[in-house]
Short mmCIF file of C-alpha atoms in Angstrom, two decimals:
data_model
loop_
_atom_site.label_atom_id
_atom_site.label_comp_id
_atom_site.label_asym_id
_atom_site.label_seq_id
_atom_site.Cartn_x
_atom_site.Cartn_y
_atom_site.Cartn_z
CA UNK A 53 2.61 -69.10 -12.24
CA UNK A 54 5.75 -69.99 -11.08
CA UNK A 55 7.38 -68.94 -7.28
CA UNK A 56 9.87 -66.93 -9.34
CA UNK A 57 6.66 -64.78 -10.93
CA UNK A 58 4.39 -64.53 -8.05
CA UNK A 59 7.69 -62.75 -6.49
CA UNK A 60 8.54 -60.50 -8.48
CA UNK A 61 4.63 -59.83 -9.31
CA UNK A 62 4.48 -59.01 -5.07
CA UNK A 63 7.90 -56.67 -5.22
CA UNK A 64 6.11 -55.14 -8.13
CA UNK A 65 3.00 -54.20 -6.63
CA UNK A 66 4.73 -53.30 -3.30
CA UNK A 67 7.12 -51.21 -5.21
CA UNK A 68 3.68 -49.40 -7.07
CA UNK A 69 2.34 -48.96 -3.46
CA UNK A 70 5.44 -47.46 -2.23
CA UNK A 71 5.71 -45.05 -5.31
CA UNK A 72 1.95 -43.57 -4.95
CA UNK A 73 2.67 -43.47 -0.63
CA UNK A 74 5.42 -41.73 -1.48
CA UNK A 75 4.20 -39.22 -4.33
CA UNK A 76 0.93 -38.51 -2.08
CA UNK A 77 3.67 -38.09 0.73
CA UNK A 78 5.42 -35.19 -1.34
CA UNK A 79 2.17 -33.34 -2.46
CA UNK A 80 1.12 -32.79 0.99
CA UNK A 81 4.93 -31.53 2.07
CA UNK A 82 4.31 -29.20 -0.71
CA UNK A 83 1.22 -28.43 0.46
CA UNK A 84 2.36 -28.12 3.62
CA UNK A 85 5.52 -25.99 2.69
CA UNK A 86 3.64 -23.97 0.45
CA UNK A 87 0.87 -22.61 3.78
CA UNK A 88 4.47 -22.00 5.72
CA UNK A 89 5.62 -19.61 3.21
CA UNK A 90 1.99 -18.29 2.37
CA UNK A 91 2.53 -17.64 6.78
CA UNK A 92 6.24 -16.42 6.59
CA UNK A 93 5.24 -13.75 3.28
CA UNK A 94 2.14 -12.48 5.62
CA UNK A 95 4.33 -12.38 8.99
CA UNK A 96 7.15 -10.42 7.19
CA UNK A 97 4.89 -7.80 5.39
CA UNK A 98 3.29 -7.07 9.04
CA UNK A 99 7.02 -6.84 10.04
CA UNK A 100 7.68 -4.77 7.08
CA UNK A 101 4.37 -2.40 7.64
CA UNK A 102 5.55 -2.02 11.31
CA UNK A 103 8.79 -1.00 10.58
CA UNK A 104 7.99 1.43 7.86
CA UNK A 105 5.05 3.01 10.71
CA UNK A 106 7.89 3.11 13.38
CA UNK A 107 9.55 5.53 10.76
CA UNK A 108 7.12 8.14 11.42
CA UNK A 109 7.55 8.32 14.69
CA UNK A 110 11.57 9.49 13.70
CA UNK A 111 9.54 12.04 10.96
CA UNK A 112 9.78 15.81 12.15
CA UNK A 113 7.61 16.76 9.35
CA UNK A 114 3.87 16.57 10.74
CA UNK A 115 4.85 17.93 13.96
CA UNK A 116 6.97 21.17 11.73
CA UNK A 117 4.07 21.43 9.17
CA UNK A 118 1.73 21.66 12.50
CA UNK A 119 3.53 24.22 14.32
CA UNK A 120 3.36 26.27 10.46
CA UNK A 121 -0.49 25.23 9.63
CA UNK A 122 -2.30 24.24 12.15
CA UNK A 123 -3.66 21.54 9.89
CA UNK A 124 -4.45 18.65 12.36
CA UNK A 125 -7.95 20.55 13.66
CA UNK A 126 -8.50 21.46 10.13
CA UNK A 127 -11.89 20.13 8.42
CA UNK A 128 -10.51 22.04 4.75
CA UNK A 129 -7.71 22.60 2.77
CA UNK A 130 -4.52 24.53 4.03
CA UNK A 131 -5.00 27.69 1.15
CA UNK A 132 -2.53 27.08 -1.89
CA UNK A 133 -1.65 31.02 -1.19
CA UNK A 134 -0.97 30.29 2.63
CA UNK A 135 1.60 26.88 1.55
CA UNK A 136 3.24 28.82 -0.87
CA UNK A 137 3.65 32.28 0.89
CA UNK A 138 5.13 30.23 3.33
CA UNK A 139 7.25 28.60 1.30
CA UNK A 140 8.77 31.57 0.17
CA UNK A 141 9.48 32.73 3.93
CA UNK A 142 10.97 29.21 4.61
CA UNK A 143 12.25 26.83 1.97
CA UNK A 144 12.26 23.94 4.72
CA UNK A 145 8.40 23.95 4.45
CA UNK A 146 8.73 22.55 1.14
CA UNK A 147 10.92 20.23 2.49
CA UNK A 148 9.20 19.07 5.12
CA UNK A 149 6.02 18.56 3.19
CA UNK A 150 7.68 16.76 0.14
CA UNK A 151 9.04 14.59 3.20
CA UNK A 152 6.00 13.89 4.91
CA UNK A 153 3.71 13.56 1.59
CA UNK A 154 6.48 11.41 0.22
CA UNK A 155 6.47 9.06 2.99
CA UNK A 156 2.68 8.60 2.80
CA UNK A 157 2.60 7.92 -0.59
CA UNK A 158 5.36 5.18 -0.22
CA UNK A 159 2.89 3.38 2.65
CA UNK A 160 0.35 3.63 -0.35
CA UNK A 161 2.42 2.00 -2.93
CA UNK A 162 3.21 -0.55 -0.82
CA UNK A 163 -0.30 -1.43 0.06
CA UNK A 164 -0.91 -1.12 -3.82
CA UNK A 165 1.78 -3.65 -4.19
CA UNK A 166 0.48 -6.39 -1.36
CA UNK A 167 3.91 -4.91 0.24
CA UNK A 168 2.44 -3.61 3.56
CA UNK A 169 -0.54 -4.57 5.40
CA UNK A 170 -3.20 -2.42 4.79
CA UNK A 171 -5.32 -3.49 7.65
CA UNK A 172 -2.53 -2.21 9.90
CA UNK A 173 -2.03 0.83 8.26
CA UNK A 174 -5.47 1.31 8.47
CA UNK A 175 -5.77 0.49 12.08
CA UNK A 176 -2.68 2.66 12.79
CA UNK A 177 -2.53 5.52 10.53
CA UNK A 178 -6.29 6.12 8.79
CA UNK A 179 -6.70 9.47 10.44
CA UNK A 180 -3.29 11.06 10.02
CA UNK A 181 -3.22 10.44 6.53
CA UNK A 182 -6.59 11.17 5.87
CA UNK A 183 -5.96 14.39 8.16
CA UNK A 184 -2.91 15.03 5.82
CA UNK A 185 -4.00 14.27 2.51
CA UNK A 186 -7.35 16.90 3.50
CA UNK A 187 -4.95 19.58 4.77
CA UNK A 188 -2.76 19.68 1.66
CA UNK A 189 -5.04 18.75 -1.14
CA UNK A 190 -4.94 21.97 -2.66
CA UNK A 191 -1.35 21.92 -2.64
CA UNK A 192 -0.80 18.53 -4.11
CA UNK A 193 -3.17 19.60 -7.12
CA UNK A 194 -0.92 22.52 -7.24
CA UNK A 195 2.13 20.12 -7.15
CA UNK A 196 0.52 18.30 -9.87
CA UNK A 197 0.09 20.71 -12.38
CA UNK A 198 3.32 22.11 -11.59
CA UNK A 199 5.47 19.15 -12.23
CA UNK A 200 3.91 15.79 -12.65
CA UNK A 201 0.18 14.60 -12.68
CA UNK A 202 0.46 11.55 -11.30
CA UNK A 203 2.57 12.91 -7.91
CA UNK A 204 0.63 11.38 -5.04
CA UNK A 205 -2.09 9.74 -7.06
CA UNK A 206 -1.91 6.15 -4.37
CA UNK A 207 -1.92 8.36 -1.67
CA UNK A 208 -4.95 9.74 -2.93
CA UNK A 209 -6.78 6.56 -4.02
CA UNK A 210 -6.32 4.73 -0.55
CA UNK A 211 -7.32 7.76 1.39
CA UNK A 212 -10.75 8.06 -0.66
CA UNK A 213 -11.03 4.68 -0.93
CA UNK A 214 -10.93 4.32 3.33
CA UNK A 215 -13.31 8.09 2.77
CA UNK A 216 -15.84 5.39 0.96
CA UNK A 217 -15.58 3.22 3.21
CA UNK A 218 -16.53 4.76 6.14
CA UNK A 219 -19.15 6.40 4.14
CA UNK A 220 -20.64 3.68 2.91
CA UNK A 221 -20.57 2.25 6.73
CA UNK A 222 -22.89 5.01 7.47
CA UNK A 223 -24.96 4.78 4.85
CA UNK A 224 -23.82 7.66 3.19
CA UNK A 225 -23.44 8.19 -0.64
CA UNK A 226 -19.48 7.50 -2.19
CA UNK A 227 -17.82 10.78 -2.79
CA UNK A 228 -17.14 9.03 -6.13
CA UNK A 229 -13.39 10.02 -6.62
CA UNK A 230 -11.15 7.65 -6.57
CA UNK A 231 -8.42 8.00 -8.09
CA UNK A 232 -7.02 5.62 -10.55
CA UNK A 233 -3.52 5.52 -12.55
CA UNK A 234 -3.90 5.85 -16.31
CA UNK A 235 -1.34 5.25 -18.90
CA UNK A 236 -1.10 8.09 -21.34
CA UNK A 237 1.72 8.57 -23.89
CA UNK A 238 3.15 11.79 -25.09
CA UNK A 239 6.29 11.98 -27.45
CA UNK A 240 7.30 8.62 -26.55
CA UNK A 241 6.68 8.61 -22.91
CA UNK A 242 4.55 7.24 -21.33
CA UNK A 243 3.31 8.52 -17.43
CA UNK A 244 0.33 8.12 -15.56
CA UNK A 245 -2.34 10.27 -15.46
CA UNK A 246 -5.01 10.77 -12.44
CA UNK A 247 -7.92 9.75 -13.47
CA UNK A 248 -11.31 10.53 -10.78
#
């Protein structure tokens, strides 16, 4: 072998070195980059879940549906009789519960959708909604057969699936309702239908 060959043999293998330090160099930076941004997506949707909570705090709604209901010592449902008699004296009840159920149901989509933090929901706002979605369940069947099936169905399915839960932390039998969404087509549309 001549001086020239052992060389260029040495830059060779130096350059082969240099190209597997350096492509073991880039897979850990995207490794790396990768567990920031798996950080930065979990920081922001706590942000995200805090900021939507903080909205309740500017929602007149529970405090004007307790004044009208009484609902928050409640163990039962509000009467569908009692909502809608009232809603006939006052059209802002309606209002004010589309509002607050609305709002509730957004938390749960977002949950659904790895959007919010459902541990801090949880933490945060377990017993309101659960105190809620008790209060009004007659009315949101009602509000259901009225006008769509599938109004309210997340809110439903995360507040029986927390029900569960804590149920099955006691040692207590599931109710065994929980909701699901299921497609059903009529005419050409297609909707979802609560399925328990």
């Amino acid at each position: 072998m001549t001086t020239f060959e052992i060389a260029s043999l040495t830059i060779n293998t130096i350059s082969s070195v240099a190209i597997v330090a350096s492509a073991i160099y880039v897979a850990l930076q995207f490794r790396r980059a990768a567990k920031i941004h798996a950080q930065n997506l979990e920081w922001n949707k706590r942000i995200e879940t805090r900021k939507k909570l903080d909205d309740y705090n500017r929602l007149d709604s529970a405090l004007y549906l307790n004044e009208r209901f009484k609902f928050v010592g409640r163990k039962h449902s509000v009467p569908i009789d009692e909502i809608t008699k009232a809603i006939e004296d006052d059209h802002q009840v309606e209002v004010h519960l589309s509002r607050l159920l609305n709002y509730y149901e957004a938390i749960a989509l977002g949950i659904e959708n790895n959007f919010y933090d459902e541990y801090i929901v949880k933490s945060t706002r377990r017993g309101a909604m659960i105190r809620t979605f008790t209060a009004f369940e007659e009315y949101i069947a009602y509000d259901r057969r009225e006008h769509s099936p599938m109004t309210y169905i997340k809110y439903e399915a995360i507040v029986k699936k927390w029900i569960d839960e804590e149920r099955k932390e006691q040692g207590l039998p599931p109710t065994g309702k929980v909701c699901q969404c299921k497609s059903v087509s009529v005419d050409g549309y297609t909707f979802c239908s609560s399925v328990c």
